[in-house]
Amino acid sequence: MDLNGRNVIYSGGFGGIGQHCLKELLSNGIKTLAILDVKENKEILADLQKAYRAATIIFIQFDITNKESIAAAFKEVVERIKHFDVLINGCGVLMEHNIDITIEVNLLGVIRSTLAALPYMAKNNGGRGGVIVNISSVAGLDLMPYFSIYTTTKHGVTAFGRCMADQKAFDQFGVSFITVCPGITETNLAADYHKKVTFDFYQEYCKKLNTAKRQTGEVCAKNIVKVLRTGRNGGIYMLDVGEIKEITYPEFWKAEF
């Protein structure tokens, strides 16, 4: 997708990867940016509005764990900017000892946000189509037993994106779905891994994980936006240590009629 002149929603925009994505999106000439998050970061918002004066940049408060709040946020976005072309679902937490919040934010939040956005985007409902990008993780591709709850939610995000990209759904909605799976990225989420494990016996391993090779938030953001511009419907892209790799899945089962 050519991003020049597009209207974009970024949920979780003030997060570690999100704030870098906002700059990268604006650098690609988007017309309007709606930032959805639980709390306004006035400093980041003011800096963006000052640096990118040609764009309209707004903040809308919402709670990704509350479906009524999500629905209200998308309604307000459309009231203020009329339509949007891109949704990036970027909210995420690593909180193994708070199972409910981890599932609500990482998985149910993505699902509810997507389903709230579709009626406004879907061509079979008078919309213009567009692209939805779901931010999963390398934990949504492979197993990380030391973060078993987080891993489960991210596998769900990856599977959801693959399902929503089905050709029949695309024919109805005209909305492409892309899933990005970042590797370890320099954010607060990637700090002190050993304190975030599902079970304490993984602490020693995760102390080593704290020293694993990682990418900067800026590099990750550049690759997320690159995939948004060049990726295909249903594409699953691993973004690790600055490299982009498209992931393909074998077919294990098919119904017989």
mmCIF file with all atom_site columns, N, CA and C in Angstrom, residues 8 20 58 65 78 99 111-112 117 120 131 136 140 151 154 161 170 177 194 207 212 251:
data_model
loop_
_atom_site.group_PDB
_atom_site.id
_atom_site.type_symbol
_atom_site.label_atom_id
_atom_site.label_alt_id
_atom_site.label_comp_id
_atom_site.label_asym_id
_atom_site.label_entity_id
_atom_site.label_seq_id
_atom_site.pdbx_PDB_ins_code
_atom_site.Cartn_x
_atom_site.Cartn_y
_atom_site.Cartn_z
_atom_site.occupancy
_atom_site.B_iso_or_equiv
_atom_site.pdbx_formal_charge
_atom_site.auth_seq_id
_atom_site.auth_comp_id
_atom_site.auth_asym_id
_atom_site.auth_atom_id
_atom_site.pdbx_PDB_model_num
ATOM 1  N N  . VAL A 1 8   ? -4.526  6.595   9.186  1.00 0.00 ? 8   VAL A N  1
ATOM 2  C CA . VAL A 1 8   ? -4.036  5.423   9.912  1.00 0.00 ? 8   VAL A CA 1
ATOM 3  C C  . VAL A 1 8   ? -4.456  5.496   11.372 1.00 0.00 ? 8   VAL A C  1
ATOM 4  N N  . HIS A 1 20  ? 7.896   4.530   17.849 1.00 0.00 ? 20  HIS A N  1
ATOM 5  C CA . HIS A 1 20  ? 8.799   4.603   16.693 1.00 0.00 ? 20  HIS A CA 1
ATOM 6  C C  . HIS A 1 20  ? 8.027   4.413   15.395 1.00 0.00 ? 20  HIS A C  1
ATOM 7  N N  . ILE A 1 58  ? -4.132  12.968  16.122 1.00 0.00 ? 58  ILE A N  1
ATOM 8  C CA . ILE A 1 58  ? -5.050  13.062  17.242 1.00 0.00 ? 58  ILE A CA 1
ATOM 9  C C  . ILE A 1 58  ? -4.842  11.889  18.195 1.00 0.00 ? 58  ILE A C  1
ATOM 10 N N  . THR A 1 65  ? -8.989  -3.566  26.998 1.00 0.00 ? 65  THR A N  1
ATOM 11 C CA . THR A 1 65  ? -9.606  -4.702  27.687 1.00 0.00 ? 65  THR A CA 1
ATOM 12 C C  . THR A 1 65  ? -11.127 -4.561  27.795 1.00 0.00 ? 65  THR A C  1
ATOM 13 N N  . VAL A 1 78  ? -14.032 7.798   13.440 1.00 0.00 ? 78  VAL A N  1
ATOM 14 C CA . VAL A 1 78  ? -14.763 8.035   12.195 1.00 0.00 ? 78  VAL A CA 1
ATOM 15 C C  . VAL A 1 78  ? -15.497 9.368   12.231 1.00 0.00 ? 78  VAL A C  1
ATOM 16 N N  . ILE A 1 99  ? -2.884  -13.652 34.194 1.00 0.00 ? 99  ILE A N  1
ATOM 17 C CA . ILE A 1 99  ? -3.365  -14.361 33.011 1.00 0.00 ? 99  ILE A CA 1
ATOM 18 C C  . ILE A 1 99  ? -4.483  -13.598 32.325 1.00 0.00 ? 99  ILE A C  1
ATOM 19 N N  . ILE A 1 111 ? -8.611  -9.136  18.607 1.00 0.00 ? 111 ILE A N  1
ATOM 20 C CA . ILE A 1 111 ? -9.848  -9.622  17.983 1.00 0.00 ? 111 ILE A CA 1
ATOM 21 C C  . ILE A 1 111 ? -10.943 -8.561  18.045 1.00 0.00 ? 111 ILE A C  1
ATOM 22 N N  . ARG A 1 112 ? -11.145 -8.001  19.226 1.00 0.00 ? 112 ARG A N  1
ATOM 23 C CA . ARG A 1 112 ? -12.221 -6.999  19.386 1.00 0.00 ? 112 ARG A CA 1
ATOM 24 C C  . ARG A 1 112 ? -11.943 -5.739  18.580 1.00 0.00 ? 112 ARG A C  1
ATOM 25 N N  . ALA A 1 117 ? -13.333 -2.484  13.854 1.00 0.00 ? 117 ALA A N  1
ATOM 26 C CA . ALA A 1 117 ? -12.882 -1.701  12.695 1.00 0.00 ? 117 ALA A CA 1
ATOM 27 C C  . ALA A 1 117 ? -13.541 -2.144  11.397 1.00 0.00 ? 117 ALA A C  1
ATOM 28 N N  . TYR A 1 120 ? -16.461 -0.378  9.460  1.00 0.00 ? 120 TYR A N  1
ATOM 29 C CA . TYR A 1 120 ? -16.122 0.907   8.853  1.00 0.00 ? 120 TYR A CA 1
ATOM 30 C C  . TYR A 1 120 ? -15.262 0.746   7.600  1.00 0.00 ? 120 TYR A C  1
ATOM 31 N N  . VAL A 1 131 ? -6.040  -2.096  5.027  1.00 0.00 ? 131 VAL A N  1
ATOM 32 C CA . VAL A 1 131 ? -5.098  -3.073  5.573  1.00 0.00 ? 131 VAL A CA 1
ATOM 33 C C  . VAL A 1 131 ? -5.166  -3.049  7.096  1.00 0.00 ? 131 VAL A C  1
ATOM 34 N N  . SER A 1 136 ? 2.172   -9.562  16.266 1.00 0.00 ? 136 SER A N  1
ATOM 35 C CA . SER A 1 136 ? 2.319   -10.773 17.059 1.00 0.00 ? 136 SER A CA 1
ATOM 36 C C  . SER A 1 136 ? 3.727   -10.769 17.655 1.00 0.00 ? 136 SER A C  1
ATOM 37 N N  . GLY A 1 140 ? 4.786   -16.051 18.697 1.00 0.00 ? 140 GLY A N  1
ATOM 38 C CA . GLY A 1 140 ? 3.615   -16.500 17.967 1.00 0.00 ? 140 GLY A CA 1
ATOM 39 C C  . GLY A 1 140 ? 3.959   -17.417 16.817 1.00 0.00 ? 140 GLY A C  1
ATOM 40 N N  . THR A 1 151 ? 3.077   -16.678 25.065 1.00 0.00 ? 151 THR A N  1
ATOM 41 C CA . THR A 1 151 ? 3.239   -17.457 23.837 1.00 0.00 ? 151 THR A CA 1
ATOM 42 C C  . THR A 1 151 ? 1.893   -17.919 23.295 1.00 0.00 ? 151 THR A C  1
ATOM 43 N N  . LYS A 1 154 ? 0.079   -15.005 21.645 1.00 0.00 ? 154 LYS A N  1
ATOM 44 C CA . LYS A 1 154 ? 0.674   -14.582 20.385 1.00 0.00 ? 154 LYS A CA 1
ATOM 45 C C  . LYS A 1 154 ? 0.455   -15.612 19.278 1.00 0.00 ? 154 LYS A C  1
ATOM 46 N N  . GLY A 1 161 ? -4.898  -13.724 12.339 1.00 0.00 ? 161 GLY A N  1
ATOM 47 C CA . GLY A 1 161 ? -4.551  -13.006 11.115 1.00 0.00 ? 161 GLY A CA 1
ATOM 48 C C  . GLY A 1 161 ? -4.609  -13.887 9.888  1.00 0.00 ? 161 GLY A C  1
ATOM 49 N N  . PHE A 1 170 ? -11.621 -11.826 2.167  1.00 0.00 ? 170 PHE A N  1
ATOM 50 C CA . PHE A 1 170 ? -11.115 -10.681 1.404  1.00 0.00 ? 170 PHE A CA 1
ATOM 51 C C  . PHE A 1 170 ? -12.103 -10.261 0.322  1.00 0.00 ? 170 PHE A C  1
ATOM 52 N N  . PHE A 1 177 ? -5.005  -8.565  5.551  1.00 0.00 ? 177 PHE A N  1
ATOM 53 C CA . PHE A 1 177 ? -4.485  -8.795  6.898  1.00 0.00 ? 177 PHE A CA 1
ATOM 54 C C  . PHE A 1 177 ? -3.030  -9.222  6.815  1.00 0.00 ? 177 PHE A C  1
ATOM 55 N N  . HIS A 1 194 ? 13.929  -12.433 33.344 1.00 0.00 ? 194 HIS A N  1
ATOM 56 C CA . HIS A 1 194 ? 13.951  -13.441 34.415 1.00 0.00 ? 194 HIS A CA 1
ATOM 57 C C  . HIS A 1 194 ? 12.926  -13.168 35.505 1.00 0.00 ? 194 HIS A C  1
ATOM 58 N N  . LYS A 1 207 ? 17.806  -15.189 32.528 1.00 0.00 ? 207 LYS A N  1
ATOM 59 C CA . LYS A 1 207 ? 18.904  -14.248 32.775 1.00 0.00 ? 207 LYS A CA 1
ATOM 60 C C  . LYS A 1 207 ? 19.832  -14.219 31.563 1.00 0.00 ? 207 LYS A C  1
ATOM 61 N N  . ALA A 1 212 ? 20.516  -11.757 25.035 1.00 0.00 ? 212 ALA A N  1
ATOM 62 C CA . ALA A 1 212 ? 20.386  -12.218 23.655 1.00 0.00 ? 212 ALA A CA 1
ATOM 63 C C  . ALA A 1 212 ? 20.413  -11.038 22.683 1.00 0.00 ? 212 ALA A C  1
ATOM 64 N N  . GLU A 1 251 ? 0.451   -27.332 4.989  1.00 0.00 ? 251 GLU A N  1
ATOM 65 C CA . GLU A 1 251 ? -0.941  -27.723 5.263  1.00 0.00 ? 251 GLU A CA 1
ATOM 66 C C  . GLU A 1 251 ? -0.930  -29.102 5.917  1.00 0.00 ? 251 GLU A C  1
#
